[in-house]
Amino acid sequence: VFIPVGQLRHPVWFVALLLLSSITSAFKVTLPLARSGSTMSVSYAVDFLSLMLLGPGPTMIVGAVSAWSQCTFRMAVKNPPYRTLFSMASLIISVQAAGAAFHALGGNPGLASMSFAAMAKPLIGAAGAYFFCNTALVASAIALSTHQSVFRVWYENFLWSAPSYFVGAVAAASASIVIGGTTNYWIALLAAPPLYLTYRSYKIYLGRIEDEQRHVQEVSDLHLATIEALALAIDAKDRTGKSHLRRVQVF
């Protein structure tokens, strides 16, 4: 329904943002969710920039391609096709929701320069709509597949990521203002450090969580091995019932 069937007004920018979104999707962190394999990348900042420059129609294609790249490359376990398609569809819905919020709050997509003050209100609405739709859809899929509460999965595993979406929106707004007001596009690269800092912070935080989970598992395995060794030692003392525990275990 919303795919841009007409000619793109800025095909060069569309191709550039498409490539940039695919590249930034490689900067991702794995969420510590059991049996989900979900990841989060910083490509949403490129989606916000595309939304402000090109509008929601072309941006939905940019978002879909970034979702495909995120689910395909640099994955420890290969995603099944249905999960990749779901990720692409959820980003398309999120982009359209963000575009609707951006337009409803007075935003005007295009390469014309807008002041940061005029862009603040529609940008906050777009970032909030994008965050809520994207995380709610993914949390719903995880909750249904793991038989958990949708709100609990969203609250415990996705709500903490909200600041990163607004950081990405601010970086994209800064880049769009620079692009609309000057021909020195290299200045727009100054929006990259906040995104990289956010990515590194989340990566370190989630790495610590993964280390803690690994430590808990190792301690649990050690306790189990200790109990099993004591049981086998007691079993070995009995000549008539030797290896009884093992036989019962096999039985």
PDB file of C-alpha atoms in Angstrom:
ATOM      1  CA  VAL A   1       0.000   0.000   0.000  1.00  0.00           C
ATOM      2  CA  PHE A   2       2.713   2.482   0.981  1.00  0.00           C
ATOM      3  CA  ILE A   3       5.561   1.427  -1.298  1.00  0.00           C
ATOM      4  CA  PRO A   4       6.767   4.362  -3.462  1.00  0.00           C
ATOM      5  CA  VAL A   5       5.729   3.328  -6.974  1.00  0.00           C
ATOM      6  CA  GLY A   6       6.582   6.695  -8.544  1.00  0.00           C
ATOM      7  CA  GLN A   7       9.983   8.123  -9.338  1.00  0.00           C
ATOM      8  CA  LEU A   8      12.215   8.865  -6.369  1.00  0.00           C
ATOM      9  CA  ARG A   9      12.860  12.580  -5.949  1.00  0.00           C
ATOM     10  CA  HIS A  10      16.384  12.038  -4.631  1.00  0.00           C
ATOM     11  CA  PRO A  11      17.680   8.696  -5.945  1.00  0.00           C
ATOM     12  CA  VAL A  12      21.315   9.473  -4.998  1.00  0.00           C
ATOM     13  CA  TRP A  13      20.417  10.062  -1.376  1.00  0.00           C
ATOM     14  CA  PHE A  14      18.186   6.994  -1.399  1.00  0.00           C
ATOM     15  CA  VAL A  15      21.019   4.733  -2.572  1.00  0.00           C
ATOM     16  CA  ALA A  16      23.470   6.360  -0.147  1.00  0.00           C
ATOM     17  CA  LEU A  17      21.139   5.900   2.828  1.00  0.00           C
ATOM     18  CA  LEU A  18      20.366   2.335   1.722  1.00  0.00           C
ATOM     19  CA  LEU A  19      24.061   1.454   1.780  1.00  0.00           C
ATOM     20  CA  LEU A  20      24.687   3.333   5.025  1.00  0.00           C
ATOM     21  CA  SER A  21      21.794   1.572   6.747  1.00  0.00           C
ATOM     22  CA  SER A  22      23.088  -1.824   5.629  1.00  0.00           C
ATOM     23  CA  ILE A  23      26.572  -0.989   6.939  1.00  0.00           C
ATOM     24  CA  THR A  24      25.368   0.307  10.320  1.00  0.00           C
ATOM     25  CA  SER A  25      23.198  -2.803  10.793  1.00  0.00           C
ATOM     26  CA  ALA A  26      26.461  -4.703  11.310  1.00  0.00           C
ATOM     27  CA  PHE A  27      27.028  -2.726  14.526  1.00  0.00           C
ATOM     28  CA  LYS A  28      24.673  -4.784  16.647  1.00  0.00           C
ATOM     29  CA  VAL A  29      24.450  -6.331  20.075  1.00  0.00           C
ATOM     30  CA  THR A  30      22.814  -9.616  20.998  1.00  0.00           C
ATOM     31  CA  LEU A  31      19.995  -9.279  23.493  1.00  0.00           C
ATOM     32  CA  PRO A  32      20.209 -11.690  26.467  1.00  0.00           C
ATOM     33  CA  LEU A  33      16.905 -13.409  25.729  1.00  0.00           C
ATOM     34  CA  ALA A  34      16.592 -17.165  26.007  1.00  0.00           C
ATOM     35  CA  ARG A  35      15.772 -18.970  22.746  1.00  0.00           C
ATOM     36  CA  SER A  36      15.245 -15.718  20.830  1.00  0.00           C
ATOM     37  CA  GLY A  37      18.519 -14.758  19.116  1.00  0.00           C
ATOM     38  CA  SER A  38      17.346 -11.143  18.912  1.00  0.00           C
ATOM     39  CA  THR A  39      19.794  -8.365  18.100  1.00  0.00           C
ATOM     40  CA  MET A  40      19.742  -4.576  18.187  1.00  0.00           C
ATOM     41  CA  SER A  41      21.765  -2.321  15.873  1.00  0.00           C
ATOM     42  CA  VAL A  42      22.277   1.410  15.403  1.00  0.00           C
ATOM     43  CA  SER A  43      20.719   1.433  11.930  1.00  0.00           C
ATOM     44  CA  TYR A  44      17.626   3.128  13.363  1.00  0.00           C
ATOM     45  CA  ALA A  45      19.559   6.428  13.265  1.00  0.00           C
ATOM     46  CA  VAL A  46      19.892   6.078   9.489  1.00  0.00           C
ATOM     47  CA  ASP A  47      16.167   5.302   9.313  1.00  0.00           C
ATOM     48  CA  PHE A  48      15.430   8.558  11.152  1.00  0.00           C
ATOM     49  CA  LEU A  49      17.707  10.484   8.795  1.00  0.00           C
ATOM     50  CA  SER A  50      16.037   8.902   5.765  1.00  0.00           C
ATOM     51  CA  LEU A  51      12.621   9.681   7.237  1.00  0.00           C
ATOM     52  CA  MET A  52      13.488  13.369   7.575  1.00  0.00           C
ATOM     53  CA  LEU A  53      15.133  13.636   4.154  1.00  0.00           C
ATOM     54  CA  LEU A  54      13.049  11.330   1.948  1.00  0.00           C
ATOM     55  CA  GLY A  55       9.820  10.561   3.804  1.00  0.00           C
ATOM     56  CA  PRO A  56       8.330   7.268   5.054  1.00  0.00           C
ATOM     57  CA  GLY A  57       7.857   5.666   1.605  1.00  0.00           C
ATOM     58  CA  PRO A  58      11.510   5.311   0.605  1.00  0.00           C
ATOM     59  CA  THR A  59      12.509   4.861   4.259  1.00  0.00           C
ATOM     60  CA  MET A  60      10.446   1.691   4.588  1.00  0.00           C
ATOM     61  CA  ILE A  61      12.632   0.144   1.869  1.00  0.00           C
ATOM     62  CA  VAL A  62      15.769   1.385   3.637  1.00  0.00           C
ATOM     63  CA  GLY A  63      14.541  -0.136   6.898  1.00  0.00           C
ATOM     64  CA  ALA A  64      13.601  -3.437   5.290  1.00  0.00           C
ATOM     65  CA  VAL A  65      17.033  -3.808   3.689  1.00  0.00           C
ATOM     66  CA  SER A  66      18.780  -2.948   6.979  1.00  0.00           C
ATOM     67  CA  ALA A  67      16.662  -5.573   8.776  1.00  0.00           C
ATOM     68  CA  TRP A  68      17.625  -8.173   6.187  1.00  0.00           C
ATOM     69  CA  SER A  69      21.311  -7.303   6.587  1.00  0.00           C
ATOM     70  CA  GLN A  70      21.046  -7.402  10.365  1.00  0.00           C
ATOM     71  CA  CYS A  71      19.441 -10.857  10.314  1.00  0.00           C
ATOM     72  CA  THR A  72      21.777 -12.279   7.670  1.00  0.00           C
ATOM     73  CA  PHE A  73      25.343 -11.105   8.273  1.00  0.00           C
ATOM     74  CA  ARG A  74      27.538 -11.632  11.348  1.00  0.00           C
ATOM     75  CA  MET A  75      25.073 -13.987  12.999  1.00  0.00           C
ATOM     76  CA  ALA A  76      26.281 -16.746  15.325  1.00  0.00           C
ATOM     77  CA  VAL A  77      23.245 -18.856  14.371  1.00  0.00           C
ATOM     78  CA  LYS A  78      21.561 -18.508  10.988  1.00  0.00           C
ATOM     79  CA  ASN A  79      18.071 -17.085  11.195  1.00  0.00           C
ATOM     80  CA  PRO A  80      15.220 -19.006   9.550  1.00  0.00           C
ATOM     81  CA  PRO A  81      13.524 -17.143   6.675  1.00  0.00           C
ATOM     82  CA  TYR A  82      10.302 -16.515   8.596  1.00  0.00           C
ATOM     83  CA  ARG A  83      12.199 -14.675  11.348  1.00  0.00           C
ATOM     84  CA  THR A  84      14.017 -12.504   8.801  1.00  0.00           C
ATOM     85  CA  LEU A  85      10.743 -11.660   7.064  1.00  0.00           C
ATOM     86  CA  PHE A  86       9.154 -10.815  10.412  1.00  0.00           C
ATOM     87  CA  SER A  87      12.006  -8.444  11.257  1.00  0.00           C
ATOM     88  CA  MET A  88      11.687  -6.727   7.877  1.00  0.00           C
ATOM     89  CA  ALA A  89       7.919  -6.385   8.247  1.00  0.00           C
ATOM     90  CA  SER A  90       8.163  -5.018  11.796  1.00  0.00           C
ATOM     91  CA  LEU A  91      10.609  -2.329  10.655  1.00  0.00           C
ATOM     92  CA  ILE A  92       8.344  -1.377   7.755  1.00  0.00           C
ATOM     93  CA  ILE A  93       5.431  -0.945  10.177  1.00  0.00           C
ATOM     94  CA  SER A  94       7.647   0.993  12.605  1.00  0.00           C
ATOM     95  CA  VAL A  95       8.836   3.360   9.861  1.00  0.00           C
ATOM     96  CA  GLN A  96       5.291   4.044   8.702  1.00  0.00           C
ATOM     97  CA  ALA A  97       4.151   4.685  12.292  1.00  0.00           C
ATOM     98  CA  ALA A  98       7.095   7.035  12.832  1.00  0.00           C
ATOM     99  CA  GLY A  99       6.328   8.816   9.554  1.00  0.00           C
ATOM    100  CA  ALA A 100       2.685   9.276  10.538  1.00  0.00           C
ATOM    101  CA  ALA A 101       3.691  10.719  13.920  1.00  0.00           C
ATOM    102  CA  PHE A 102       6.312  12.976  12.313  1.00  0.00           C
ATOM    103  CA  HIS A 103       3.775  14.364   9.832  1.00  0.00           C
ATOM    104  CA  ALA A 104       0.977  14.724  12.406  1.00  0.00           C
ATOM    105  CA  LEU A 105       3.188  16.814  14.699  1.00  0.00           C
ATOM    106  CA  GLY A 106       4.205  19.260  11.985  1.00  0.00           C
ATOM    107  CA  GLY A 107       7.241  17.596  10.438  1.00  0.00           C
ATOM    108  CA  ASN A 108       7.933  18.130   6.748  1.00  0.00           C
ATOM    109  CA  PRO A 109      10.280  15.574   5.151  1.00  0.00           C
ATOM    110  CA  GLY A 110      12.667  16.995   2.589  1.00  0.00           C
ATOM    111  CA  LEU A 111      16.167  18.295   1.996  1.00  0.00           C
ATOM    112  CA  ALA A 112      15.133  21.845   2.924  1.00  0.00           C
ATOM    113  CA  SER A 113      16.758  22.975   6.159  1.00  0.00           C
ATOM    114  CA  MET A 114      14.615  23.027   9.313  1.00  0.00           C
ATOM    115  CA  SER A 115      15.607  24.551  12.610  1.00  0.00           C
ATOM    116  CA  PHE A 116      16.249  22.184  15.475  1.00  0.00           C
ATOM    117  CA  ALA A 117      13.531  23.898  17.532  1.00  0.00           C
ATOM    118  CA  ALA A 118      10.931  23.323  14.814  1.00  0.00           C
ATOM    119  CA  MET A 119      12.052  19.731  14.406  1.00  0.00           C
ATOM    120  CA  ALA A 120      12.044  18.829  18.126  1.00  0.00           C
ATOM    121  CA  LYS A 121       8.336  18.085  18.557  1.00  0.00           C
ATOM    122  CA  PRO A 122       7.795  15.903  15.445  1.00  0.00           C
ATOM    123  CA  LEU A 123      11.148  14.214  16.048  1.00  0.00           C
ATOM    124  CA  ILE A 124      10.222  13.166  19.591  1.00  0.00           C
ATOM    125  CA  GLY A 125       6.915  11.797  18.336  1.00  0.00           C
ATOM    126  CA  ALA A 126       8.584   9.890  15.497  1.00  0.00           C
ATOM    127  CA  ALA A 127      11.255   8.412  17.767  1.00  0.00           C
ATOM    128  CA  GLY A 128       8.649   7.350  20.326  1.00  0.00           C
ATOM    129  CA  ALA A 129       6.416   5.737  17.701  1.00  0.00           C
ATOM    130  CA  TYR A 130       9.363   3.951  16.090  1.00  0.00           C
ATOM    131  CA  PHE A 131      10.630   2.646  19.432  1.00  0.00           C
ATOM    132  CA  PHE A 132       7.249   1.485  20.666  1.00  0.00           C
ATOM    133  CA  CYS A 133       6.163  -0.256  17.451  1.00  0.00           C
ATOM    134  CA  ASN A 134       9.484  -1.962  16.815  1.00  0.00           C
ATOM    135  CA  THR A 135      10.060  -3.207  20.368  1.00  0.00           C
ATOM    136  CA  ALA A 136       6.413  -4.135  20.962  1.00  0.00           C
ATOM    137  CA  LEU A 137       6.260  -6.278  17.826  1.00  0.00           C
ATOM    138  CA  VAL A 138       9.511  -8.092  18.617  1.00  0.00           C
ATOM    139  CA  ALA A 139       8.550  -8.541  22.276  1.00  0.00           C
ATOM    140  CA  SER A 140       5.188  -9.978  21.227  1.00  0.00           C
ATOM    141  CA  ALA A 141       6.840 -12.533  18.961  1.00  0.00           C
ATOM    142  CA  ILE A 142       9.280 -13.571  21.685  1.00  0.00           C
ATOM    143  CA  ALA A 143       6.552 -13.759  24.331  1.00  0.00           C
ATOM    144  CA  LEU A 144       4.279 -15.890  22.160  1.00  0.00           C
ATOM    145  CA  SER A 145       7.092 -18.282  21.225  1.00  0.00           C
ATOM    146  CA  THR A 146       8.334 -18.656  24.816  1.00  0.00           C
ATOM    147  CA  HIS A 147       4.891 -18.607  26.534  1.00  0.00           C
ATOM    148  CA  GLN A 148       5.575 -15.456  28.565  1.00  0.00           C
ATOM    149  CA  SER A 149       3.744 -12.230  29.238  1.00  0.00           C
ATOM    150  CA  VAL A 150       4.135  -9.721  26.388  1.00  0.00           C
ATOM    151  CA  PHE A 151       4.339  -6.747  28.760  1.00  0.00           C
ATOM    152  CA  ARG A 152       6.881  -8.485  30.994  1.00  0.00           C
ATOM    153  CA  VAL A 153       9.160  -9.336  28.068  1.00  0.00           C
ATOM    154  CA  TRP A 154       8.905  -5.783  26.725  1.00  0.00           C
ATOM    155  CA  TYR A 155       9.398  -4.131  30.137  1.00  0.00           C
ATOM    156  CA  GLU A 156      12.349  -6.250  31.243  1.00  0.00           C
ATOM    157  CA  ASN A 157      14.221  -6.579  27.950  1.00  0.00           C
ATOM    158  CA  PHE A 158      13.379  -3.609  25.709  1.00  0.00           C
ATOM    159  CA  LEU A 159      12.334  -0.597  27.796  1.00  0.00           C
ATOM    160  CA  TRP A 160      15.944   0.087  28.805  1.00  0.00           C
ATOM    161  CA  SER A 161      16.873   0.615  25.136  1.00  0.00           C
ATOM    162  CA  ALA A 162      14.559   3.650  24.740  1.00  0.00           C
ATOM    163  CA  PRO A 163      17.286   6.308  25.279  1.00  0.00           C
ATOM    164  CA  SER A 164      19.322   4.941  22.368  1.00  0.00           C
ATOM    165  CA  TYR A 165      16.466   5.611  19.932  1.00  0.00           C
ATOM    166  CA  PHE A 166      16.237   9.243  21.019  1.00  0.00           C
ATOM    167  CA  VAL A 167      20.022   9.613  20.810  1.00  0.00           C
ATOM    168  CA  GLY A 168      19.805   8.266  17.268  1.00  0.00           C
ATOM    169  CA  ALA A 169      16.985  10.678  16.453  1.00  0.00           C
ATOM    170  CA  VAL A 170      18.986  13.667  17.722  1.00  0.00           C
ATOM    171  CA  ALA A 171      22.051  12.577  15.745  1.00  0.00           C
ATOM    172  CA  ALA A 172      19.931  12.159  12.616  1.00  0.00           C
ATOM    173  CA  ALA A 173      18.339  15.587  13.131  1.00  0.00           C
ATOM    174  CA  SER A 174      21.756  17.203  13.481  1.00  0.00           C
ATOM    175  CA  ALA A 175      22.940  15.510  10.306  1.00  0.00           C
ATOM    176  CA  SER A 176      19.816  16.556   8.382  1.00  0.00           C
ATOM    177  CA  ILE A 177      20.226  20.192   9.454  1.00  0.00           C
ATOM    178  CA  VAL A 178      23.833  20.150   8.276  1.00  0.00           C
ATOM    179  CA  ILE A 179      22.873  18.503   4.980  1.00  0.00           C
ATOM    180  CA  GLY A 180      20.084  20.997   4.354  1.00  0.00           C
ATOM    181  CA  GLY A 181      22.148  24.065   5.187  1.00  0.00           C
ATOM    182  CA  THR A 182      25.598  23.425   3.735  1.00  0.00           C
ATOM    183  CA  THR A 183      27.360  21.611   0.940  1.00  0.00           C
ATOM    184  CA  ASN A 184      30.120  20.371   3.277  1.00  0.00           C
ATOM    185  CA  TYR A 185      28.587  16.981   3.956  1.00  0.00           C
ATOM    186  CA  TRP A 186      31.628  15.823   5.934  1.00  0.00           C
ATOM    187  CA  ILE A 187      30.318  17.854   8.869  1.00  0.00           C
ATOM    188  CA  ALA A 188      27.409  15.407   9.076  1.00  0.00           C
ATOM    189  CA  LEU A 189      29.884  12.727  10.163  1.00  0.00           C
ATOM    190  CA  LEU A 190      30.047  14.477  13.534  1.00  0.00           C
ATOM    191  CA  ALA A 191      26.752  12.725  14.324  1.00  0.00           C
ATOM    192  CA  ALA A 192      28.537   9.350  14.284  1.00  0.00           C
ATOM    193  CA  PRO A 193      30.427   9.551  17.643  1.00  0.00           C
ATOM    194  CA  PRO A 194      27.259   9.643  19.843  1.00  0.00           C
ATOM    195  CA  LEU A 195      25.902   6.599  18.025  1.00  0.00           C
ATOM    196  CA  TYR A 196      29.154   4.686  18.367  1.00  0.00           C
ATOM    197  CA  LEU A 197      29.354   5.604  22.061  1.00  0.00           C
ATOM    198  CA  THR A 198      25.814   4.309  22.580  1.00  0.00           C
ATOM    199  CA  TYR A 199      26.656   1.101  20.732  1.00  0.00           C
ATOM    200  CA  ARG A 200      29.832   0.505  22.775  1.00  0.00           C
ATOM    201  CA  SER A 201      28.018   1.219  26.053  1.00  0.00           C
ATOM    202  CA  TYR A 202      25.289  -1.308  25.290  1.00  0.00           C
ATOM    203  CA  LYS A 203      27.823  -3.847  24.066  1.00  0.00           C
ATOM    204  CA  ILE A 204      29.828  -3.596  27.291  1.00  0.00           C
ATOM    205  CA  TYR A 205      26.663  -3.738  29.412  1.00  0.00           C
ATOM    206  CA  LEU A 206      25.274  -6.790  27.624  1.00  0.00           C
ATOM    207  CA  GLY A 207      28.719  -8.423  27.679  1.00  0.00           C
ATOM    208  CA  ARG A 208      28.735  -8.163  31.458  1.00  0.00           C
ATOM    209  CA  ILE A 209      25.281  -9.709  31.635  1.00  0.00           C
ATOM    210  CA  GLU A 210      26.452 -12.575  29.446  1.00  0.00           C
ATOM    211  CA  ASP A 211      29.509 -13.108  31.685  1.00  0.00           C
ATOM    212  CA  GLU A 212      27.283 -13.189  34.775  1.00  0.00           C
ATOM    213  CA  GLN A 213      24.970 -15.737  33.155  1.00  0.00           C
ATOM    214  CA  ARG A 214      27.952 -17.883  32.176  1.00  0.00           C
ATOM    215  CA  HIS A 215      29.313 -17.705  35.748  1.00  0.00           C
ATOM    216  CA  VAL A 216      25.954 -18.741  37.217  1.00  0.00           C
ATOM    217  CA  GLN A 217      25.802 -21.702  34.826  1.00  0.00           C
ATOM    218  CA  GLU A 218      29.355 -22.763  35.722  1.00  0.00           C
ATOM    219  CA  VAL A 219      28.582 -22.615  39.471  1.00  0.00           C
ATOM    220  CA  SER A 220      25.404 -24.630  38.917  1.00  0.00           C
ATOM    221  CA  ASP A 221      27.307 -27.273  36.953  1.00  0.00           C
ATOM    222  CA  LEU A 222      29.928 -27.428  39.708  1.00  0.00           C
ATOM    223  CA  HIS A 223      27.290 -27.977  42.384  1.00  0.00           C
ATOM    224  CA  LEU A 224      25.681 -30.730  40.345  1.00  0.00           C
ATOM    225  CA  ALA A 225      29.044 -32.417  39.760  1.00  0.00           C
ATOM    226  CA  THR A 226      29.816 -32.275  43.502  1.00  0.00           C
ATOM    227  CA  ILE A 227      26.495 -33.869  44.445  1.00  0.00           C
ATOM    228  CA  GLU A 228      26.952 -36.554  41.813  1.00  0.00           C
ATOM    229  CA  ALA A 229      30.491 -37.332  43.030  1.00  0.00           C
ATOM    230  CA  LEU A 230      29.281 -37.722  46.628  1.00  0.00           C
ATOM    231  CA  ALA A 231      26.449 -39.993  45.539  1.00  0.00           C
ATOM    232  CA  LEU A 232      28.799 -42.187  43.511  1.00  0.00           C
ATOM    233  CA  ALA A 233      31.243 -42.364  46.426  1.00  0.00           C
ATOM    234  CA  ILE A 234      28.483 -43.584  48.733  1.00  0.00           C
ATOM    235  CA  ASP A 235      27.344 -46.047  46.081  1.00  0.00           C
ATOM    236  CA  ALA A 236      30.872 -47.432  45.649  1.00  0.00           C
ATOM    237  CA  LYS A 237      31.095 -48.409  49.365  1.00  0.00           C
ATOM    238  CA  ASP A 238      28.259 -50.918  49.025  1.00  0.00           C
ATOM    239  CA  ARG A 239      29.515 -54.170  47.502  1.00  0.00           C
ATOM    240  CA  THR A 240      26.078 -55.671  46.859  1.00  0.00           C
ATOM    241  CA  GLY A 241      24.550 -52.477  45.490  1.00  0.00           C
ATOM    242  CA  LYS A 242      27.547 -51.256  43.552  1.00  0.00           C
ATOM    243  CA  SER A 243      26.615 -49.010  40.605  1.00  0.00           C
ATOM    244  CA  HIS A 244      23.005 -49.065  41.780  1.00  0.00           C
ATOM    245  CA  LEU A 245      22.611 -45.341  41.229  1.00  0.00           C
ATOM    246  CA  ARG A 246      23.830 -45.582  37.646  1.00  0.00           C
ATOM    247  CA  ARG A 247      21.531 -48.528  36.906  1.00  0.00           C
ATOM    248  CA  VAL A 248      18.524 -46.682  38.310  1.00  0.00           C
ATOM    249  CA  GLN A 249      19.505 -43.589  36.348  1.00  0.00           C
ATOM    250  CA  VAL A 250      19.710 -45.589  33.106  1.00  0.00           C
ATOM    251  CA  PHE A 251      16.476 -47.403  33.892  1.00  0.00           C
TER     252      PHE A 251
END
